[in-house]
Amino acid sequence: KPLFGYKFKRTELLREALTHCSSPQPPCNQRLEFLGDAALDMVITCHLVAACADATVSGQRWSLVRGAEVMNPGLITDRRNRLV
């Protein structure tokens, strides 16, 4: 059945995405949440590397920068000079 004008091809994934882990009906949405978080991390990382290509930053600092960007979108890329 179309939802929001979109017909889902794999309705079992929709059901899983909308099922809270407290539900007695498995599977719950934690697997898809993990996958979504990983995809967003990859997109944000690619954006930061492209936006701050001229910055010299250690690996551990990149993780902190990515975390800051997630919490305050635009903060780092707008102020990329603070990365160095």
PDB file of N, CA and C in Angstrom:
ATOM      1  N   LYS A   1       0.855  -1.185   0.000  1.00  0.00           N
ATOM      2  CA  LYS A   1       0.000   0.000   0.000  1.00  0.00           C
ATOM      3  C   LYS A   1       0.896   1.242   0.000  1.00  0.00           C
ATOM      4  N   PRO A   2       0.648   2.193  -0.893  1.00  0.00           N
ATOM      5  CA  PRO A   2       1.476   3.403  -0.928  1.00  0.00           C
ATOM      6  C   PRO A   2       1.393   4.207   0.377  1.00  0.00           C
ATOM      7  N   LEU A   3       2.539   4.652   0.824  1.00  0.00           N
ATOM      8  CA  LEU A   3       2.633   5.477   2.020  1.00  0.00           C
ATOM      9  C   LEU A   3       3.384   6.736   1.635  1.00  0.00           C
ATOM     10  N   PHE A   4       2.808   7.890   1.895  1.00  0.00           N
ATOM     11  CA  PHE A   4       3.417   9.169   1.521  1.00  0.00           C
ATOM     12  C   PHE A   4       3.673   9.239   0.019  1.00  0.00           C
ATOM     13  N   GLY A   5       2.834   8.579  -0.761  1.00  0.00           N
ATOM     14  CA  GLY A   5       2.988   8.592  -2.205  1.00  0.00           C
ATOM     15  C   GLY A   5       4.125   7.706  -2.698  1.00  0.00           C
ATOM     16  N   TYR A   6       4.632   6.837  -1.845  1.00  0.00           N
ATOM     17  CA  TYR A   6       5.741   5.957  -2.227  1.00  0.00           C
ATOM     18  C   TYR A   6       5.347   4.515  -1.941  1.00  0.00           C
ATOM     19  N   LYS A   7       5.550   3.636  -2.898  1.00  0.00           N
ATOM     20  CA  LYS A   7       5.268   2.222  -2.695  1.00  0.00           C
ATOM     21  C   LYS A   7       6.587   1.514  -2.385  1.00  0.00           C
ATOM     22  N   PHE A   8       6.696   0.993  -1.193  1.00  0.00           N
ATOM     23  CA  PHE A   8       7.910   0.300  -0.771  1.00  0.00           C
ATOM     24  C   PHE A   8       7.995  -1.065  -1.438  1.00  0.00           C
ATOM     25  N   LYS A   9       9.170  -1.370  -1.966  1.00  0.00           N
ATOM     26  CA  LYS A   9       9.381  -2.668  -2.607  1.00  0.00           C
ATOM     27  C   LYS A   9       9.578  -3.764  -1.571  1.00  0.00           C
ATOM     28  N   ARG A  10      10.231  -3.408  -0.463  1.00  0.00           N
ATOM     29  CA  ARG A  10      10.514  -4.399   0.588  1.00  0.00           C
ATOM     30  C   ARG A  10       9.837  -3.935   1.877  1.00  0.00           C
ATOM     31  N   THR A  11       8.577  -4.275   1.992  1.00  0.00           N
ATOM     32  CA  THR A  11       7.791  -3.814   3.138  1.00  0.00           C
ATOM     33  C   THR A  11       8.316  -4.365   4.459  1.00  0.00           C
ATOM     34  N   GLU A  12       9.043  -5.483   4.414  1.00  0.00           N
ATOM     35  CA  GLU A  12       9.608  -6.032   5.651  1.00  0.00           C
ATOM     36  C   GLU A  12      10.657  -5.077   6.245  1.00  0.00           C
ATOM     37  N   LEU A  13      11.371  -4.340   5.394  1.00  0.00           N
ATOM     38  CA  LEU A  13      12.332  -3.352   5.892  1.00  0.00           C
ATOM     39  C   LEU A  13      11.617  -2.157   6.515  1.00  0.00           C
ATOM     40  N   LEU A  14      10.500  -1.764   5.930  1.00  0.00           N
ATOM     41  CA  LEU A  14       9.697  -0.686   6.518  1.00  0.00           C
ATOM     42  C   LEU A  14       9.183  -1.108   7.890  1.00  0.00           C
ATOM     43  N   ARG A  15       8.673  -2.321   7.976  1.00  0.00           N
ATOM     44  CA  ARG A  15       8.174  -2.832   9.253  1.00  0.00           C
ATOM     45  C   ARG A  15       9.300  -2.863  10.290  1.00  0.00           C
ATOM     46  N   GLU A  16      10.476  -3.320   9.886  1.00  0.00           N
ATOM     47  CA  GLU A  16      11.622  -3.372  10.800  1.00  0.00           C
ATOM     48  C   GLU A  16      12.031  -1.968  11.245  1.00  0.00           C
ATOM     49  N   ALA A  17      12.050  -1.024  10.306  1.00  0.00           N
ATOM     50  CA  ALA A  17      12.455   0.349  10.619  1.00  0.00           C
ATOM     51  C   ALA A  17      11.511   1.006  11.612  1.00  0.00           C
ATOM     52  N   LEU A  18      10.251   0.617  11.591  1.00  0.00           N
ATOM     53  CA  LEU A  18       9.251   1.235  12.448  1.00  0.00           C
ATOM     54  C   LEU A  18       8.974   0.441  13.728  1.00  0.00           C
ATOM     55  N   THR A  19       9.711  -0.644  13.949  1.00  0.00           N
ATOM     56  CA  THR A  19       9.487  -1.491  15.128  1.00  0.00           C
ATOM     57  C   THR A  19      10.485  -1.155  16.225  1.00  0.00           C
ATOM     58  N   HIS A  20       9.980  -0.677  17.345  1.00  0.00           N
ATOM     59  CA  HIS A  20      10.822  -0.354  18.503  1.00  0.00           C
ATOM     60  C   HIS A  20      11.287  -1.656  19.153  1.00  0.00           C
ATOM     61  N   CYS A  21      12.448  -1.620  19.779  1.00  0.00           N
ATOM     62  CA  CYS A  21      13.025  -2.833  20.369  1.00  0.00           C
ATOM     63  C   CYS A  21      12.232  -3.355  21.570  1.00  0.00           C
ATOM     64  N   SER A  22      11.361  -2.550  22.116  1.00  0.00           N
ATOM     65  CA  SER A  22      10.524  -3.022  23.213  1.00  0.00           C
ATOM     66  C   SER A  22       9.361  -3.869  22.706  1.00  0.00           C
ATOM     67  N   SER A  23       9.176  -3.906  21.402  1.00  0.00           N
ATOM     68  CA  SER A  23       8.089  -4.685  20.815  1.00  0.00           C
ATOM     69  C   SER A  23       8.396  -6.178  20.904  1.00  0.00           C
ATOM     70  N   PRO A  24       7.383  -6.986  21.184  1.00  0.00           N
ATOM     71  CA  PRO A  24       7.599  -8.441  21.222  1.00  0.00           C
ATOM     72  C   PRO A  24       7.764  -9.046  19.828  1.00  0.00           C
ATOM     73  N   GLN A  25       7.527  -8.253  18.784  1.00  0.00           N
ATOM     74  CA  GLN A  25       7.634  -8.726  17.405  1.00  0.00           C
ATOM     75  C   GLN A  25       8.998  -8.372  16.823  1.00  0.00           C
ATOM     76  N   PRO A  26       9.944  -9.310  16.771  1.00  0.00           N
ATOM     77  CA  PRO A  26      11.232  -8.997  16.145  1.00  0.00           C
ATOM     78  C   PRO A  26      11.079  -8.964  14.631  1.00  0.00           C
ATOM     79  N   PRO A  27      12.002  -8.432  13.875  1.00  0.00           N
ATOM     80  CA  PRO A  27      13.197  -7.716  14.332  1.00  0.00           C
ATOM     81  C   PRO A  27      12.878  -6.253  14.615  1.00  0.00           C
ATOM     82  N   CYS A  28      13.715  -5.642  15.434  1.00  0.00           N
ATOM     83  CA  CYS A  28      13.515  -4.229  15.754  1.00  0.00           C
ATOM     84  C   CYS A  28      14.439  -3.367  14.891  1.00  0.00           C
ATOM     85  N   ASN A  29      14.357  -2.084  15.074  1.00  0.00           N
ATOM     86  CA  ASN A  29      15.039  -1.128  14.195  1.00  0.00           C
ATOM     87  C   ASN A  29      16.515  -0.890  14.499  1.00  0.00           C
ATOM     88  N   GLN A  30      17.110  -1.567  15.483  1.00  0.00           N
ATOM     89  CA  GLN A  30      18.507  -1.282  15.843  1.00  0.00           C
ATOM     90  C   GLN A  30      19.489  -1.583  14.721  1.00  0.00           C
ATOM     91  N   ARG A  31      19.258  -2.626  13.973  1.00  0.00           N
ATOM     92  CA  ARG A  31      20.166  -2.983  12.873  1.00  0.00           C
ATOM     93  C   ARG A  31      20.157  -1.879  11.815  1.00  0.00           C
ATOM     94  N   LEU A  32      18.971  -1.402  11.463  1.00  0.00           N
ATOM     95  CA  LEU A  32      18.875  -0.342  10.459  1.00  0.00           C
ATOM     96  C   LEU A  32      19.395   0.986  10.999  1.00  0.00           C
ATOM     97  N   GLU A  33      19.202   1.222  12.290  1.00  0.00           N
ATOM     98  CA  GLU A  33      19.748   2.435  12.910  1.00  0.00           C
ATOM     99  C   GLU A  33      21.276   2.426  12.828  1.00  0.00           C
ATOM    100  N   PHE A  34      21.877   1.278  13.112  1.00  0.00           N
ATOM    101  CA  PHE A  34      23.337   1.139  13.025  1.00  0.00           C
ATOM    102  C   PHE A  34      23.812   1.393  11.593  1.00  0.00           C
ATOM    103  N   LEU A  35      23.119   0.820  10.637  1.00  0.00           N
ATOM    104  CA  LEU A  35      23.480   1.001   9.234  1.00  0.00           C
ATOM    105  C   LEU A  35      23.348   2.464   8.813  1.00  0.00           C
ATOM    106  N   GLY A  36      22.263   3.108   9.228  1.00  0.00           N
ATOM    107  CA  GLY A  36      22.056   4.519   8.908  1.00  0.00           C
ATOM    108  C   GLY A  36      23.120   5.408   9.527  1.00  0.00           C
ATOM    109  N   ASP A  37      23.475   5.130  10.775  1.00  0.00           N
ATOM    110  CA  ASP A  37      24.529   5.907  11.430  1.00  0.00           C
ATOM    111  C   ASP A  37      25.855   5.772  10.692  1.00  0.00           C
ATOM    112  N   ALA A  38      26.164   4.548  10.258  1.00  0.00           N
ATOM    113  CA  ALA A  38      27.417   4.325   9.527  1.00  0.00           C
ATOM    114  C   ALA A  38      27.412   5.067   8.193  1.00  0.00           C
ATOM    115  N   ALA A  39      26.279   5.061   7.509  1.00  0.00           N
ATOM    116  CA  ALA A  39      26.179   5.773   6.228  1.00  0.00           C
ATOM    117  C   ALA A  39      26.343   7.279   6.432  1.00  0.00           C
ATOM    118  N   LEU A  40      25.710   7.815   7.472  1.00  0.00           N
ATOM    119  CA  LEU A  40      25.858   9.247   7.756  1.00  0.00           C
ATOM    120  C   LEU A  40      27.290   9.600   8.128  1.00  0.00           C
ATOM    121  N   ASP A  41      27.950   8.748   8.904  1.00  0.00           N
ATOM    122  CA  ASP A  41      29.360   8.976   9.242  1.00  0.00           C
ATOM    123  C   ASP A  41      30.211   9.067   7.976  1.00  0.00           C
ATOM    124  N   MET A  42      29.942   8.175   7.025  1.00  0.00           N
ATOM    125  CA  MET A  42      30.721   8.173   5.788  1.00  0.00           C
ATOM    126  C   MET A  42      30.482   9.466   5.002  1.00  0.00           C
ATOM    127  N   VAL A  43      29.237   9.882   4.884  1.00  0.00           N
ATOM    128  CA  VAL A  43      28.909  11.104   4.143  1.00  0.00           C
ATOM    129  C   VAL A  43      29.538  12.324   4.806  1.00  0.00           C
ATOM    130  N   ILE A  44      29.431  12.400   6.126  1.00  0.00           N
ATOM    131  CA  ILE A  44      30.002  13.542   6.855  1.00  0.00           C
ATOM    132  C   ILE A  44      31.514  13.549   6.743  1.00  0.00           C
ATOM    133  N   THR A  45      32.135  12.386   6.830  1.00  0.00           N
ATOM    134  CA  THR A  45      33.587  12.289   6.699  1.00  0.00           C
ATOM    135  C   THR A  45      34.038  12.755   5.317  1.00  0.00           C
ATOM    136  N   CYS A  46      33.358  12.317   4.272  1.00  0.00           N
ATOM    137  CA  CYS A  46      33.709  12.742   2.912  1.00  0.00           C
ATOM    138  C   CYS A  46      33.554  14.248   2.759  1.00  0.00           C
ATOM    139  N   HIS A  47      32.500  14.798   3.322  1.00  0.00           N
ATOM    140  CA  HIS A  47      32.269  16.244   3.264  1.00  0.00           C
ATOM    141  C   HIS A  47      33.393  17.001   3.970  1.00  0.00           C
ATOM    142  N   LEU A  48      33.768  16.543   5.155  1.00  0.00           N
ATOM    143  CA  LEU A  48      34.825  17.228   5.913  1.00  0.00           C
ATOM    144  C   LEU A  48      36.169  17.162   5.206  1.00  0.00           C
ATOM    145  N   VAL A  49      36.499  16.005   4.676  1.00  0.00           N
ATOM    146  CA  VAL A  49      37.781  15.854   3.982  1.00  0.00           C
ATOM    147  C   VAL A  49      37.831  16.778   2.762  1.00  0.00           C
ATOM    148  N   ALA A  50      36.726  16.875   2.040  1.00  0.00           N
ATOM    149  CA  ALA A  50      36.691  17.756   0.869  1.00  0.00           C
ATOM    150  C   ALA A  50      36.711  19.225   1.285  1.00  0.00           C
ATOM    151  N   ALA A  51      35.962  19.573   2.325  1.00  0.00           N
ATOM    152  CA  ALA A  51      35.868  20.971   2.751  1.00  0.00           C
ATOM    153  C   ALA A  51      37.136  21.455   3.428  1.00  0.00           C
ATOM    154  N   CYS A  52      37.872  20.543   4.029  1.00  0.00           N
ATOM    155  CA  CYS A  52      39.054  20.929   4.809  1.00  0.00           C
ATOM    156  C   CYS A  52      40.309  20.262   4.269  1.00  0.00           C
ATOM    157  N   ALA A  53      40.376  20.126   2.959  1.00  0.00           N
ATOM    158  CA  ALA A  53      41.496  19.419   2.330  1.00  0.00           C
ATOM    159  C   ALA A  53      42.844  20.049   2.644  1.00  0.00           C
ATOM    160  N   ASP A  54      42.862  21.342   2.891  1.00  0.00           N
ATOM    161  CA  ASP A  54      44.122  22.030   3.143  1.00  0.00           C
ATOM    162  C   ASP A  54      44.555  21.960   4.604  1.00  0.00           C
ATOM    163  N   ALA A  55      43.738  21.386   5.475  1.00  0.00           N
ATOM    164  CA  ALA A  55      44.056  21.325   6.905  1.00  0.00           C
ATOM    165  C   ALA A  55      44.961  20.140   7.210  1.00  0.00           C
ATOM    166  N   THR A  56      45.883  20.327   8.130  1.00  0.00           N
ATOM    167  CA  THR A  56      46.752  19.253   8.593  1.00  0.00           C
ATOM    168  C   THR A  56      46.233  18.811   9.954  1.00  0.00           C
ATOM    169  N   VAL A  57      45.567  17.670   9.967  1.00  0.00           N
ATOM    170  CA  VAL A  57      44.902  17.193  11.183  1.00  0.00           C
ATOM    171  C   VAL A  57      45.259  15.736  11.397  1.00  0.00           C
ATOM    172  N   SER A  58      45.481  15.349  12.662  1.00  0.00           N
ATOM    173  CA  SER A  58      45.781  13.947  12.979  1.00  0.00           C
ATOM    174  C   SER A  58      44.506  13.117  12.898  1.00  0.00           C
ATOM    175  N   GLY A  59      44.657  11.801  12.823  1.00  0.00           N
ATOM    176  CA  GLY A  59      43.517  10.894  12.734  1.00  0.00           C
ATOM    177  C   GLY A  59      42.540  11.040  13.878  1.00  0.00           C
ATOM    178  N   GLN A  60      43.053  11.113  15.088  1.00  0.00           N
ATOM    179  CA  GLN A  60      42.182  11.232  16.246  1.00  0.00           C
ATOM    180  C   GLN A  60      41.426  12.564  16.224  1.00  0.00           C
ATOM    181  N   ARG A  61      42.076  13.594  15.786  1.00  0.00           N
ATOM    182  CA  ARG A  61      41.430  14.914  15.733  1.00  0.00           C
ATOM    183  C   ARG A  61      40.312  14.931  14.703  1.00  0.00           C
ATOM    184  N   TRP A  62      40.484  14.189  13.584  1.00  0.00           N
ATOM    185  CA  TRP A  62      39.417  14.098  12.588  1.00  0.00           C
ATOM    186  C   TRP A  62      38.147  13.533  13.208  1.00  0.00           C
ATOM    187  N   SER A  63      38.293  12.538  14.088  1.00  0.00           N
ATOM    188  CA  SER A  63      37.124  11.959  14.760  1.00  0.00           C
ATOM    189  C   SER A  63      36.420  13.003  15.614  1.00  0.00           C
ATOM    190  N   LEU A  64      37.203  13.814  16.316  1.00  0.00           N
ATOM    191  CA  LEU A  64      36.618  14.876  17.130  1.00  0.00           C
ATOM    192  C   LEU A  64      35.926  15.922  16.257  1.00  0.00           C
ATOM    193  N   VAL A  65      36.559  16.238  15.140  1.00  0.00           N
ATOM    194  CA  VAL A  65      35.992  17.213  14.211  1.00  0.00           C
ATOM    195  C   VAL A  65      34.666  16.693  13.653  1.00  0.00           C
ATOM    196  N   ARG A  66      34.645  15.421  13.262  1.00  0.00           N
ATOM    197  CA  ARG A  66      33.407  14.838  12.729  1.00  0.00           C
ATOM    198  C   ARG A  66      32.303  14.872  13.781  1.00  0.00           C
ATOM    199  N   GLY A  67      32.629  14.528  15.005  1.00  0.00           N
ATOM    200  CA  GLY A  67      31.650  14.577  16.083  1.00  0.00           C
ATOM    201  C   GLY A  67      31.116  15.975  16.313  1.00  0.00           C
ATOM    202  N   ALA A  68      31.992  16.955  16.258  1.00  0.00           N
ATOM    203  CA  ALA A  68      31.564  18.349  16.431  1.00  0.00           C
ATOM    204  C   ALA A  68      30.665  18.777  15.285  1.00  0.00           C
ATOM    205  N   GLU A  69      30.978  18.355  14.083  1.00  0.00           N
ATOM    206  CA  GLU A  69      30.172  18.714  12.913  1.00  0.00           C
ATOM    207  C   GLU A  69      28.784  18.086  12.995  1.00  0.00           C
ATOM    208  N   VAL A  70      28.694  16.874  13.517  1.00  0.00           N
ATOM    209  CA  VAL A  70      27.401  16.211  13.672  1.00  0.00           C
ATOM    210  C   VAL A  70      26.549  16.958  14.687  1.00  0.00           C
ATOM    211  N   MET A  71      27.173  17.393  15.783  1.00  0.00           N
ATOM    212  CA  MET A  71      26.430  18.088  16.840  1.00  0.00           C
ATOM    213  C   MET A  71      26.070  19.523  16.449  1.00  0.00           C
ATOM    214  N   ASN A  72      26.907  20.163  15.644  1.00  0.00           N
ATOM    215  CA  ASN A  72      26.694  21.564  15.238  1.00  0.00           C
ATOM    216  C   ASN A  72      26.976  21.689  13.743  1.00  0.00           C
ATOM    217  N   PRO A  73      26.030  21.278  12.898  1.00  0.00           N
ATOM    218  CA  PRO A  73      26.283  21.289  11.451  1.00  0.00           C
ATOM    219  C   PRO A  73      26.757  22.653  10.953  1.00  0.00           C
ATOM    220  N   GLY A  74      27.816  22.635  10.163  1.00  0.00           N
ATOM    221  CA  GLY A  74      28.355  23.866   9.587  1.00  0.00           C
ATOM    222  C   GLY A  74      29.394  24.544  10.456  1.00  0.00           C
ATOM    223  N   LEU A  75      29.472  24.179  11.720  1.00  0.00           N
ATOM    224  CA  LEU A  75      30.397  24.843  12.639  1.00  0.00           C
ATOM    225  C   LEU A  75      31.840  24.689  12.174  1.00  0.00           C
ATOM    226  N   ILE A  76      32.239  23.491  11.865  1.00  0.00           N
ATOM    227  CA  ILE A  76      33.635  23.230  11.491  1.00  0.00           C
ATOM    228  C   ILE A  76      33.919  23.712  10.075  1.00  0.00           C
ATOM    229  N   THR A  77      33.055  23.357   9.129  1.00  0.00           N
ATOM    230  CA  THR A  77      33.352  23.727   7.751  1.00  0.00           C
ATOM    231  C   THR A  77      33.275  25.237   7.549  1.00  0.00           C
ATOM    232  N   ASP A  78      32.484  25.936   8.371  1.00  0.00           N
ATOM    233  CA  ASP A  78      32.449  27.384   8.282  1.00  0.00           C
ATOM    234  C   ASP A  78      33.678  28.013   8.932  1.00  0.00           C
ATOM    235  N   ARG A  79      34.289  27.303   9.845  1.00  0.00           N
ATOM    236  CA  ARG A  79      35.453  27.825  10.567  1.00  0.00           C
ATOM    237  C   ARG A  79      36.637  26.879  10.418  1.00  0.00           C
ATOM    238  N   ARG A  80      36.883  26.418   9.213  1.00  0.00           N
ATOM    239  CA  ARG A  80      37.892  25.376   9.003  1.00  0.00           C
ATOM    240  C   ARG A  80      39.301  25.801   9.397  1.00  0.00           C
ATOM    241  N   ASN A  81      39.556  27.073   9.540  1.00  0.00           N
ATOM    242  CA  ASN A  81      40.878  27.510   9.948  1.00  0.00           C
ATOM    243  C   ASN A  81      41.202  27.065  11.360  1.00  0.00           C
ATOM    244  N   ARG A  82      40.198  26.761  12.156  1.00  0.00           N
ATOM    245  CA  ARG A  82      40.424  26.300  13.527  1.00  0.00           C
ATOM    246  C   ARG A  82      40.901  24.852  13.591  1.00  0.00           C
ATOM    247  N   LEU A  83      40.856  24.157  12.467  1.00  0.00           N
ATOM    248  CA  LEU A  83      41.294  22.758  12.433  1.00  0.00           C
ATOM    249  C   LEU A  83      42.804  22.634  12.590  1.00  0.00           C
ATOM    250  N   VAL A  84      43.524  23.565  12.077  1.00  0.00           N
ATOM    251  CA  VAL A  84      44.993  23.474  12.022  1.00  0.00           C
ATOM    252  C   VAL A  84      45.591  23.693  13.377  1.00  0.00           C
TER     253      VAL A  84
END
